[in-house]
Coordinates of N, CA, C and O in Angstrom, one line a residue:
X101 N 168.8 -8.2 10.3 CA 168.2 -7.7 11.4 C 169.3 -7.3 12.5 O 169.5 -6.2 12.9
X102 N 169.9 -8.3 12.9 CA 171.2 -7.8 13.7 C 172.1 -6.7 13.4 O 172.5 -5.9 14.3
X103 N 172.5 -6.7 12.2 CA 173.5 -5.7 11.6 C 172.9 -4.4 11.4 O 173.7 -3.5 11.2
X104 N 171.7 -4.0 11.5 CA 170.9 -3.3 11.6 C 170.8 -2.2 13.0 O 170.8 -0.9 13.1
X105 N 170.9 -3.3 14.2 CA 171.0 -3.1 15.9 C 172.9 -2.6 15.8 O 173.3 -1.4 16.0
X106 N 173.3 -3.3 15.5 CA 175.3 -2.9 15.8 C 175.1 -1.7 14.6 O 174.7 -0.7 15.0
X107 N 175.2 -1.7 13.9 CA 175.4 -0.8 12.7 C 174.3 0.3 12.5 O 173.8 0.4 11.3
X108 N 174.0 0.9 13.4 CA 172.9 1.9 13.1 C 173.5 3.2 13.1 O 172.6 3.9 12.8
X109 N 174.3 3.7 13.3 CA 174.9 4.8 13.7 C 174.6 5.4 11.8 O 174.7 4.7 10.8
X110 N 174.1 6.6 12.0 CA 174.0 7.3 10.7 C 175.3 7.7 9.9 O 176.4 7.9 10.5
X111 N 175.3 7.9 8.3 CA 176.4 7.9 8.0 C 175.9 9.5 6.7 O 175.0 9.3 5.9
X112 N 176.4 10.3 6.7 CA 176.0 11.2 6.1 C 176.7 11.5 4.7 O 177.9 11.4 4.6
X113 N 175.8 11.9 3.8 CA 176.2 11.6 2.5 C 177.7 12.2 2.3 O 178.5 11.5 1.6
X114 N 178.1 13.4 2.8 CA 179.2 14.3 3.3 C 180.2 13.0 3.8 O 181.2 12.8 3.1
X115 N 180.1 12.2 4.8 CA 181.1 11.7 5.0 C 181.5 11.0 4.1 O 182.7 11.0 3.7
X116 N 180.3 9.8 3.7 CA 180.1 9.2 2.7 C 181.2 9.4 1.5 O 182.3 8.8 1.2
X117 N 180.6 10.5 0.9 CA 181.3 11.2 0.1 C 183.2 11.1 0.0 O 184.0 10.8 -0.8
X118 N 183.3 11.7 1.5 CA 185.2 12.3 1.7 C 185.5 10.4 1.6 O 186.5 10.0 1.0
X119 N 184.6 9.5 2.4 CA 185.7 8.2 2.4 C 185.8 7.3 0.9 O 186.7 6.5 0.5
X120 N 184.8 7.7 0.3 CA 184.8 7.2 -1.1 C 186.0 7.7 -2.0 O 186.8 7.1 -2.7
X121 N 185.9 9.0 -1.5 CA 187.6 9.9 -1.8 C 188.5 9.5 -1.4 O 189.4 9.2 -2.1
X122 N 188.5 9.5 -0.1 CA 189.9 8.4 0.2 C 190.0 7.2 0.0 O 191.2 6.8 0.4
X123 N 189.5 6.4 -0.4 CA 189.6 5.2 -1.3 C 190.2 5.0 -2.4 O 190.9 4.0 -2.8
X124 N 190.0 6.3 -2.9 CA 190.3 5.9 -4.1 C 188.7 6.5 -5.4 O 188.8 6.3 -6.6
X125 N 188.1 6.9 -5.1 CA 187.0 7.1 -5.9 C 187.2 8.6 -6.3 O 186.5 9.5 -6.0
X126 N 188.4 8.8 -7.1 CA 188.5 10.0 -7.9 C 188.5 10.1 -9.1 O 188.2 9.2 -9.8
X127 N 189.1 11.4 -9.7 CA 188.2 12.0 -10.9 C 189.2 11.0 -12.3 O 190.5 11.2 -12.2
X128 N 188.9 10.3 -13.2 CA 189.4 9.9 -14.2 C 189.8 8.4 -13.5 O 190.1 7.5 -14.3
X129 N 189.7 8.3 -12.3 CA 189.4 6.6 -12.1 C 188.4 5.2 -13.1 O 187.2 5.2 -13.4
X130 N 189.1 4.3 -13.3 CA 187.9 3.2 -13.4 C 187.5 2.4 -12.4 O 188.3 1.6 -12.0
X131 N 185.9 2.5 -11.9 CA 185.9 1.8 -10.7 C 184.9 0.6 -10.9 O 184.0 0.7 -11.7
X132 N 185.2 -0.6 -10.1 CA 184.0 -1.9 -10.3 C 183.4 -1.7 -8.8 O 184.1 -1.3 -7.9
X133 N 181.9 -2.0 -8.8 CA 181.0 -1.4 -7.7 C 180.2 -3.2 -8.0 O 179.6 -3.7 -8.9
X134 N 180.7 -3.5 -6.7 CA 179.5 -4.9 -6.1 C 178.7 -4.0 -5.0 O 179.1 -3.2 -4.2
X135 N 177.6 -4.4 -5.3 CA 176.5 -3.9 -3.7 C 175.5 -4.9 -3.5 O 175.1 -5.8 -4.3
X136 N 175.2 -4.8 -2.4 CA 174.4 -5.5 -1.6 C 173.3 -4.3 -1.1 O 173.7 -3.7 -0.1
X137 N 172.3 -4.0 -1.5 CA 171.4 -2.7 -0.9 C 171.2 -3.0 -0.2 O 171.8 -2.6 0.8
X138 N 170.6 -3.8 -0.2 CA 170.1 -4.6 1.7 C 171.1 -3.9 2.7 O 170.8 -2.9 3.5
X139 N 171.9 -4.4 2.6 CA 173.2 -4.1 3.3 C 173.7 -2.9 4.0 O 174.4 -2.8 5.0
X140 N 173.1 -1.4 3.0 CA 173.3 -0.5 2.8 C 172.6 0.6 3.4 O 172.2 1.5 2.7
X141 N 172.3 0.6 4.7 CA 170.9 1.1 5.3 C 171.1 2.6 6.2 O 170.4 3.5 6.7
X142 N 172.7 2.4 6.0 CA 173.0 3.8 6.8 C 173.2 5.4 6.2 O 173.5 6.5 6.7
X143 N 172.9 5.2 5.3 CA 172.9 6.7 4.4 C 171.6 6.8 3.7 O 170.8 6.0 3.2
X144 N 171.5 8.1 3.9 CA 170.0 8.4 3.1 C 169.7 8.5 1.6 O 168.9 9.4 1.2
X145 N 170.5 7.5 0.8 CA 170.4 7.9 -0.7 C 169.4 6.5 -1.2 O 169.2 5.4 -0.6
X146 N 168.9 7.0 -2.5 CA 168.4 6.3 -3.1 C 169.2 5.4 -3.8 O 170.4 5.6 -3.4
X147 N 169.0 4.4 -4.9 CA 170.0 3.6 -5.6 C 170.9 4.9 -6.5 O 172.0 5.4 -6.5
X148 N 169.6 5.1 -7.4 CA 169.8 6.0 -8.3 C 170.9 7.1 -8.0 O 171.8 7.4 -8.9
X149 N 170.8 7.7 -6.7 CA 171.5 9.0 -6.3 C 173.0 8.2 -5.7 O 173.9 8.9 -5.2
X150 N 173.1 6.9 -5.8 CA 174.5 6.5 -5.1 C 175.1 6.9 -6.2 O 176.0 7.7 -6.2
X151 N 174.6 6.3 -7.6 CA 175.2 6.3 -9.0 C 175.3 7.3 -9.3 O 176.4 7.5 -9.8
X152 N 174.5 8.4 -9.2 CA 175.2 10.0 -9.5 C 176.5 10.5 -8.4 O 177.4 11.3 -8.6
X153 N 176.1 9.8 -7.3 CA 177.6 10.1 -6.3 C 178.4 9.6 -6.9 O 179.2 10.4 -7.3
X154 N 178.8 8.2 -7.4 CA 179.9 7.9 -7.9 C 180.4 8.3 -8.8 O 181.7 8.3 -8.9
X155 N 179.2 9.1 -10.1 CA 179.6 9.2 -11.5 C 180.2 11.0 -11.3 O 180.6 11.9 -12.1
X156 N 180.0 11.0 -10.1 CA 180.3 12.5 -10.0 C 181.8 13.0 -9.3 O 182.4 14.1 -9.2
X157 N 181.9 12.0 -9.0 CA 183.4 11.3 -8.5 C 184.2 11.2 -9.3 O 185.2 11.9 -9.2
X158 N 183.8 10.3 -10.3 CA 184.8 10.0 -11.2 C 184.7 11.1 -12.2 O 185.4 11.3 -13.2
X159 N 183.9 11.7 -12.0 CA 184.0 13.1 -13.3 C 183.7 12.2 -14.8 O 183.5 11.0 -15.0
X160 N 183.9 13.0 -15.6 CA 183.6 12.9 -17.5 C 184.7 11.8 -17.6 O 184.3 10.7 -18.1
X161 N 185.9 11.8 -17.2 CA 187.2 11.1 -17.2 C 187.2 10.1 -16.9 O 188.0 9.4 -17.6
X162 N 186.3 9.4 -15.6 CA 186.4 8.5 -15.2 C 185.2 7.4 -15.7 O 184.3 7.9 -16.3
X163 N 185.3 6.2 -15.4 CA 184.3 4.8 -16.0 C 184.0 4.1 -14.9 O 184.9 3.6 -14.2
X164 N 182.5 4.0 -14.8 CA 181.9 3.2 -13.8 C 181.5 1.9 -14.8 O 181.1 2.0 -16.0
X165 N 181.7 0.1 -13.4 CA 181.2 -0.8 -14.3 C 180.5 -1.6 -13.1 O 181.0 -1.3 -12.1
X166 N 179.8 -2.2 -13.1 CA 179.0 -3.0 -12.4 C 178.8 -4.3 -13.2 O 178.9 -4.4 -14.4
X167 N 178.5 -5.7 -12.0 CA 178.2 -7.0 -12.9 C 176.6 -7.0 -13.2 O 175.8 -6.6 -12.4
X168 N 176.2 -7.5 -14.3 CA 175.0 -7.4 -15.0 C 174.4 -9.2 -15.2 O 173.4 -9.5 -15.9
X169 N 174.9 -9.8 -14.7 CA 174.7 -10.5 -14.7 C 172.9 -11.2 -14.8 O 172.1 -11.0 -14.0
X170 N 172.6 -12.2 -16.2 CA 171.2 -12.0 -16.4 C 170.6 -12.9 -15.4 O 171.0 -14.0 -15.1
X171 N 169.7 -12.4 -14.9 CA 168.6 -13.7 -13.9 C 168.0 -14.8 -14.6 O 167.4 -15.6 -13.9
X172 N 167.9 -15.0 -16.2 CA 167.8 -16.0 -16.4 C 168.7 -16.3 -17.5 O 168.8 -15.4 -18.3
X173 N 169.4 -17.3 -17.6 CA 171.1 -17.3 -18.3 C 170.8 -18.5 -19.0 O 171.6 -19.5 -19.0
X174 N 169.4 -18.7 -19.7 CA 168.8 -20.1 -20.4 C 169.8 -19.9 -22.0 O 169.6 -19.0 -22.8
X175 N 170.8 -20.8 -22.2 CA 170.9 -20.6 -23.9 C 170.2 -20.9 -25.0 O 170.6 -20.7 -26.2
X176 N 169.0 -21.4 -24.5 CA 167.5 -21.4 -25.2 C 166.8 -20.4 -25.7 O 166.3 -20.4 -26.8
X177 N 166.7 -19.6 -25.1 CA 166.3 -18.3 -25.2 C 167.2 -17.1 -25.5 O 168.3 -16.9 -25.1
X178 N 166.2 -16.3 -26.3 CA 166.9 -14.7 -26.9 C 167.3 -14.3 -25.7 O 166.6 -14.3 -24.7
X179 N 168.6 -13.8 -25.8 CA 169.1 -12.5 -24.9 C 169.5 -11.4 -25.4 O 170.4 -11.2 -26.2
X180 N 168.3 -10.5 -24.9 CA 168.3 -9.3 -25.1 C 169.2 -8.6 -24.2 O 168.9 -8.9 -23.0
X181 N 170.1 -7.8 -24.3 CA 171.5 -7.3 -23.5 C 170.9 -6.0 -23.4 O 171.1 -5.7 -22.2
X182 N 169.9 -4.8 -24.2 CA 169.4 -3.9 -23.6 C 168.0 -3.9 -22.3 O 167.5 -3.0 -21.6
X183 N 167.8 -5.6 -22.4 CA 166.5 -5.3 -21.3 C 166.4 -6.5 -20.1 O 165.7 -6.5 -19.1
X184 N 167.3 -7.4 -20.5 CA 167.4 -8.8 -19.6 C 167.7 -8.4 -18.5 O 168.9 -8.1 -18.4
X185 N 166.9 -8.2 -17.5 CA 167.2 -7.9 -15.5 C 168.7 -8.3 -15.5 O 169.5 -9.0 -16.2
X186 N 168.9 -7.6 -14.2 CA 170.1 -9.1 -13.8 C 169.7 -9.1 -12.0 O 168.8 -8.5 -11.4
X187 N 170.4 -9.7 -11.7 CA 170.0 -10.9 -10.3 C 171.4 -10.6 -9.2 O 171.8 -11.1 -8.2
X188 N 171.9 -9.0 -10.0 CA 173.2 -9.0 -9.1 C 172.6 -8.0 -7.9 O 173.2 -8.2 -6.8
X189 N 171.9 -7.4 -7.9 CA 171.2 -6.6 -7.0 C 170.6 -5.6 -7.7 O 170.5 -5.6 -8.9
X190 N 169.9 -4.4 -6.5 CA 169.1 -3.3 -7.1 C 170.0 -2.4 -7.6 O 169.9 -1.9 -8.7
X191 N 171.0 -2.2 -7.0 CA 171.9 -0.9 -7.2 C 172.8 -1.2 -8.7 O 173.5 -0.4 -9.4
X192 N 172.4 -2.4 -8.8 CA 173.3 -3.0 -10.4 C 172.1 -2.7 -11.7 O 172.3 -2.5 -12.9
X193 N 170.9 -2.9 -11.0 CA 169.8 -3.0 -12.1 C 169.4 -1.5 -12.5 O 169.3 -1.0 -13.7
X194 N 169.1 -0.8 -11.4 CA 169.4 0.6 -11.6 C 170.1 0.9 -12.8 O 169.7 0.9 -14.0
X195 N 171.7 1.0 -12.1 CA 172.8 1.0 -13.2 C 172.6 0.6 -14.7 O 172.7 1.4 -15.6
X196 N 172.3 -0.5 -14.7 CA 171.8 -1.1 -16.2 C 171.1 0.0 -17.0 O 171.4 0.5 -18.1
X197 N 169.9 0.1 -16.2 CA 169.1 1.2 -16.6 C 168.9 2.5 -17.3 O 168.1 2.8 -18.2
X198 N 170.4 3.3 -16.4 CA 170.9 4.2 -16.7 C 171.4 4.7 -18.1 O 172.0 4.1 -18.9
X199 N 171.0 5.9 -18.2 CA 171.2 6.5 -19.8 C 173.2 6.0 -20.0 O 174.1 6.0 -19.1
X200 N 173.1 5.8 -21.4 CA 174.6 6.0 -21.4 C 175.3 4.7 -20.9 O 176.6 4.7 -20.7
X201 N 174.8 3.9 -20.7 CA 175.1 2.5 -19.8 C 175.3 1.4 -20.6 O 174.4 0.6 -20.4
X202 N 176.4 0.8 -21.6 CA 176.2 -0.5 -22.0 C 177.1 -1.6 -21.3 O 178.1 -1.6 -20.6
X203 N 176.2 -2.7 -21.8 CA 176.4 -3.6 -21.5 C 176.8 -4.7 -22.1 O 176.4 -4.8 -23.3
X204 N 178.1 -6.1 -21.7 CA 178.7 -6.5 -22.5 C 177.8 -7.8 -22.9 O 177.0 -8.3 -22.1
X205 N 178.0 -8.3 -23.9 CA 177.0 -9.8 -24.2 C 177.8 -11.0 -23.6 O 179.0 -11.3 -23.8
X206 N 177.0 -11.4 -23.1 CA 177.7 -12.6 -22.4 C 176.4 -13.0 -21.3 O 175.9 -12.3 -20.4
X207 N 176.3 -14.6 -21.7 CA 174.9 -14.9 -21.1 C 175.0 -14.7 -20.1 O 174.3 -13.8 -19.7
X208 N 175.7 -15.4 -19.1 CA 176.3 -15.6 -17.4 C 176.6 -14.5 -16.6 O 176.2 -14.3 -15.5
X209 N 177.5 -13.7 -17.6 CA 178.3 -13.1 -16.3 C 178.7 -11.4 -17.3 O 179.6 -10.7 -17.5
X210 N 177.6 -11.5 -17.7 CA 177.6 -9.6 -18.4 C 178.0 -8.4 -17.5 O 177.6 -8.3 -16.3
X211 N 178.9 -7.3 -18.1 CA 178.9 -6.3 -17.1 C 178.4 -4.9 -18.1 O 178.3 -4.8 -19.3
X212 N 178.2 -4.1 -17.1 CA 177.4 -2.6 -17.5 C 178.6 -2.0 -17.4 O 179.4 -2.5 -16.7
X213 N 178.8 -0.7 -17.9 CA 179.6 0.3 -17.7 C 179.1 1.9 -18.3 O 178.1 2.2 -19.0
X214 N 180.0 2.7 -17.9 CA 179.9 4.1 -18.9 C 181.2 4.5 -18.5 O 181.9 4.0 -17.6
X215 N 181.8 5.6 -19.5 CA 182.5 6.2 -19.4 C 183.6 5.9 -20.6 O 183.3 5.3 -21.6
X216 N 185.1 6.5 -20.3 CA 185.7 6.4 -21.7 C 186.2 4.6 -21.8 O 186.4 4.1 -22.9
X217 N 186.3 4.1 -20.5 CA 186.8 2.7 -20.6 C 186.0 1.9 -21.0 O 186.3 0.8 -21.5
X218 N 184.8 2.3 -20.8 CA 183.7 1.1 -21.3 C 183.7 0.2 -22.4 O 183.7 -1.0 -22.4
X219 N 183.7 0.8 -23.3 CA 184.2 0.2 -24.5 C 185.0 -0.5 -24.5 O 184.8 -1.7 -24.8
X220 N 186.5 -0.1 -24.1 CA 187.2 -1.6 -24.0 C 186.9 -2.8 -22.8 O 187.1 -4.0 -22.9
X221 N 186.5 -2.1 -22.0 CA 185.5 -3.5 -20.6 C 185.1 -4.1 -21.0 O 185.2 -5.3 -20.5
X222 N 184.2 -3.8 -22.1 CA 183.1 -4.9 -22.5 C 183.0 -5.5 -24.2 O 182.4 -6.5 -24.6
X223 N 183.7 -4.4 -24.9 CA 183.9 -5.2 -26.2 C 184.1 -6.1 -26.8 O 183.9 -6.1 -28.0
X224 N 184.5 -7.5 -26.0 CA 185.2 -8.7 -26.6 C 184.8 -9.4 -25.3 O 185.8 -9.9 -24.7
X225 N 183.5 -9.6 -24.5 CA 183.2 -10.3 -23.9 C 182.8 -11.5 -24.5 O 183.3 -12.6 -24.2
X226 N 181.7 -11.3 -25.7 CA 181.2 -12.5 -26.0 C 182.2 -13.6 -26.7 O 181.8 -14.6 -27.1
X227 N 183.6 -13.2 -26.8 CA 184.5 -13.6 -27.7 C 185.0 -14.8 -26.8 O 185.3 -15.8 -27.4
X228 N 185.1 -14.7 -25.4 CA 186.2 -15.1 -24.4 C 185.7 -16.8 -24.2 O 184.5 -17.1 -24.2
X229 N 186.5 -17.8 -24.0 CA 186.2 -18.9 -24.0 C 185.8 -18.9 -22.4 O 185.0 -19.8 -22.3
X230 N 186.1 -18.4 -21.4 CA 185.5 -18.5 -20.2 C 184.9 -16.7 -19.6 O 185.5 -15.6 -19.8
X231 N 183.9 -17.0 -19.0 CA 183.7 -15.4 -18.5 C 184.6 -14.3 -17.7 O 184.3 -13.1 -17.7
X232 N 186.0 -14.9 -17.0 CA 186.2 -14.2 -16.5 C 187.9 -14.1 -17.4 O 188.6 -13.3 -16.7
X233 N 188.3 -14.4 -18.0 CA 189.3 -14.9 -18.7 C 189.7 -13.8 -19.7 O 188.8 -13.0 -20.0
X234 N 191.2 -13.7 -20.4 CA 191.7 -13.4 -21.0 C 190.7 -12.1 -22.0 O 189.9 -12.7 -22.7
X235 N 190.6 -10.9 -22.2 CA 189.8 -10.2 -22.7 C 188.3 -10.1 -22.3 O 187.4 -9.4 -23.0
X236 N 188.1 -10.6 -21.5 CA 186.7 -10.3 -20.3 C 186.5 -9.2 -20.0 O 187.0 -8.4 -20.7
X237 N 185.8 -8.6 -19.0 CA 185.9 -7.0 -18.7 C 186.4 -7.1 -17.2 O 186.7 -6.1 -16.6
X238 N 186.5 -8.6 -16.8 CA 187.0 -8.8 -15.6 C 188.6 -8.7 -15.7 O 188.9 -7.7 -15.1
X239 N 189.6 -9.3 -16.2 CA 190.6 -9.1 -16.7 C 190.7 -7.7 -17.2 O 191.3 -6.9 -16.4
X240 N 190.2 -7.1 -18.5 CA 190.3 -5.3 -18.3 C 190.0 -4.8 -17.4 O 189.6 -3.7 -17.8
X241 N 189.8 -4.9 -16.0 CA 190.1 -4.2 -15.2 C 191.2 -4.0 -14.4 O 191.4 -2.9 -13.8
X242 N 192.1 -5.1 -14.5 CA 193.5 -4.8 -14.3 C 193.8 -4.1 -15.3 O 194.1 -3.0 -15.0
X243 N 193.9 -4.4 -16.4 CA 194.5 -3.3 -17.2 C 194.6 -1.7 -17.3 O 195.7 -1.1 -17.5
X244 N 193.5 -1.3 -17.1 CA 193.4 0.0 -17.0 C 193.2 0.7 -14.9 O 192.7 1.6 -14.4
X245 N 194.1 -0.6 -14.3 CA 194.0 -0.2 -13.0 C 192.8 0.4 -12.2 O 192.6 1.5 -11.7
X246 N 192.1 -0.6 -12.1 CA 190.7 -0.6 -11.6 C 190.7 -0.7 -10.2 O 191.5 -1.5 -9.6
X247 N 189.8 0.4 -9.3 CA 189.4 -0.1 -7.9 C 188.8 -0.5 -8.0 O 188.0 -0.1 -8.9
X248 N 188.4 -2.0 -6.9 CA 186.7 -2.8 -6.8 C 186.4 -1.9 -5.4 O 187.2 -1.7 -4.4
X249 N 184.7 -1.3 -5.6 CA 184.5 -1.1 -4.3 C 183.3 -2.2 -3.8 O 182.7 -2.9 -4.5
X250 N 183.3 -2.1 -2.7 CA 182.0 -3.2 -2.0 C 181.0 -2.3 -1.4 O 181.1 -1.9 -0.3
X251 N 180.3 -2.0 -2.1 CA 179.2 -0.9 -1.0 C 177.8 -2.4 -0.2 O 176.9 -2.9 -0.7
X252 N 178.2 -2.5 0.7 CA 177.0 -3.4 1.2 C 177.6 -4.9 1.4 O 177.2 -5.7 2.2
X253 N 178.7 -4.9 0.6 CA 179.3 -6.6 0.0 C 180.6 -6.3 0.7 O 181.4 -5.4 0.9
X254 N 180.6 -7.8 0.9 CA 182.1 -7.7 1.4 C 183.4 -7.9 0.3 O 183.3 -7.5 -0.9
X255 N 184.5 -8.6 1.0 CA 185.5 -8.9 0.0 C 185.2 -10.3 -0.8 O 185.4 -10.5 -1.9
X256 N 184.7 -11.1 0.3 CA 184.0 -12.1 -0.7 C 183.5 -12.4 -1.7 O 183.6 -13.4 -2.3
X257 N 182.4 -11.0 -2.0 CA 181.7 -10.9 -3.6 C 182.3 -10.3 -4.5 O 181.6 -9.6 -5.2
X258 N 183.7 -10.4 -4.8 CA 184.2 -9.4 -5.4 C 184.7 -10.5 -6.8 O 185.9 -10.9 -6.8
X259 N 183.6 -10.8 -7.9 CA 183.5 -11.2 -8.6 C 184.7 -11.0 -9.8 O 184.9 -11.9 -10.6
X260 N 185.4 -10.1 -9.8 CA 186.7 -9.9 -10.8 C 187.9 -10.8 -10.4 O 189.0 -11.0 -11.0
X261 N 187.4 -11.3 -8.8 CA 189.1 -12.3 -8.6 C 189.1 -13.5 -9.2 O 190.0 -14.2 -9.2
X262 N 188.0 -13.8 -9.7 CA 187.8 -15.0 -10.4 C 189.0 -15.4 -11.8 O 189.2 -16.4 -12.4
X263 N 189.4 -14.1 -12.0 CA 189.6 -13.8 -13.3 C 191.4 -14.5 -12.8 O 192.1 -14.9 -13.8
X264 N 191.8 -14.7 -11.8 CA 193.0 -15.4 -11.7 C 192.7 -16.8 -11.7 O 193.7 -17.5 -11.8
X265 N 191.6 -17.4 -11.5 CA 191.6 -19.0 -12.0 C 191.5 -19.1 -13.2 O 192.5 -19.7 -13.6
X266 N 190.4 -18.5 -14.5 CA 190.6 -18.4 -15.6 C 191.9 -18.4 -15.8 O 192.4 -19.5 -16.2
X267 N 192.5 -17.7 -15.7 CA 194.2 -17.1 -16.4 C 194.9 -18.3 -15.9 O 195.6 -19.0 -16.8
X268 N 194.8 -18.7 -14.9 CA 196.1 -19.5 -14.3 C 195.0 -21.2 -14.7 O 195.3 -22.2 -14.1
X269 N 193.8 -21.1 -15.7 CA 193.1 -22.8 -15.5 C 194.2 -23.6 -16.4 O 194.4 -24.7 -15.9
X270 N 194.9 -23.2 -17.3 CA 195.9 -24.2 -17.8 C 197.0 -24.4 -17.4 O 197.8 -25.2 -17.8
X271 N 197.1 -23.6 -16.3 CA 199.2 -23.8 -15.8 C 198.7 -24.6 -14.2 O 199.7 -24.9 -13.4
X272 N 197.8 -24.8 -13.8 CA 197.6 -25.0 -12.5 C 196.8 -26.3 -12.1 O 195.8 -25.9 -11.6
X273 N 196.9 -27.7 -12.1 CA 195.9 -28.4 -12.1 C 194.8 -28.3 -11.0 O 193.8 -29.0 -11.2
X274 N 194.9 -27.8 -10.1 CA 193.7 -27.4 -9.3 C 192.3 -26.6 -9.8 O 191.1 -26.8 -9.3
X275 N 192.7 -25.5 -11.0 CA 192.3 -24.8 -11.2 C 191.4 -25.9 -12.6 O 190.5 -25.5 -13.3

């Protein structure tokens, strides 16, 4: 409600647009997208149409991935990886949705993608002894030089930094 009152100023798809560009959101990029919709109230797009702004950004060349994370993560139950919700927000479930969109198996902490990186993002998820760890899609994102953006979210939710306690859980006893 408050952020609503300070942050009302309209934000037009046009600008929208050029600052995503200056970010970093260009053509043959791979990008990781946390959102908060809620959050997101100053532009006039739908979920759907943010995901065609991005994928239009990154062009044929580039790979969009989002966390997919399932809303119910019971190891009792079948997980279905083409239809299980996830609990990370709208603008992620959207995504899910999306033609051309797969998704990595992994009960907890699944991610969605398209494009030419996808395949390696998510191929060897279910393999990994921890979710964010060594051949994760969190770790391939360093590899192939990933921007995280936060549309809605801050730097706080930026669920791929995890991926330095994994790596560092045996050399560090804190971790």
């Amino acid at each position: 409600w408050l952020s609503k009152k300070i942050y009302r100023r309209p934000v037009s798809i046009a600008q929208l647009r050029q600052r995503l560009i200056d970010l970093g959101v260009t053509p043959g990029r791979t990008l990781w997208v946390q959102s908060s919709w809620n959050e997101f109230y100053n532009v006039p797009l739908r979920p759907s149409e943010m995901i065609g702004l991005l994928r239009d950004l990154l062009g044929p060349t580039g790979t969009l991935a989002m966390p997919a994370f399932p809303i119910d993560p019971d190891p009792d139950k079948l997980f279905l990886v083409d239809k299980a919700p996830v609990y990370t927000g709208l603008l992620c479930e959207v995504f899910r949705r999306s033609p051309d969109t797969s998704r990595s198996i992994h009960l907890s902490s699944s991610v969605c993608a398209v494009g030419p990186n996808a395949d390696f993002l998510i191929r060897d998820h279910h393999l990994t002894l921890m979710p964010w760890g060594k051949d994760s899609p969190f770790c391939r994102l360093g590899e192939v030089d990933a921007r995280m953006l936060g549309i809605g979210a801050g730097f706080n939710f930026m669920t791929p930094l995890h991926t330095a306690e994994c790596l560092l859980f045996d050399e560090i006893p804190v971790f």
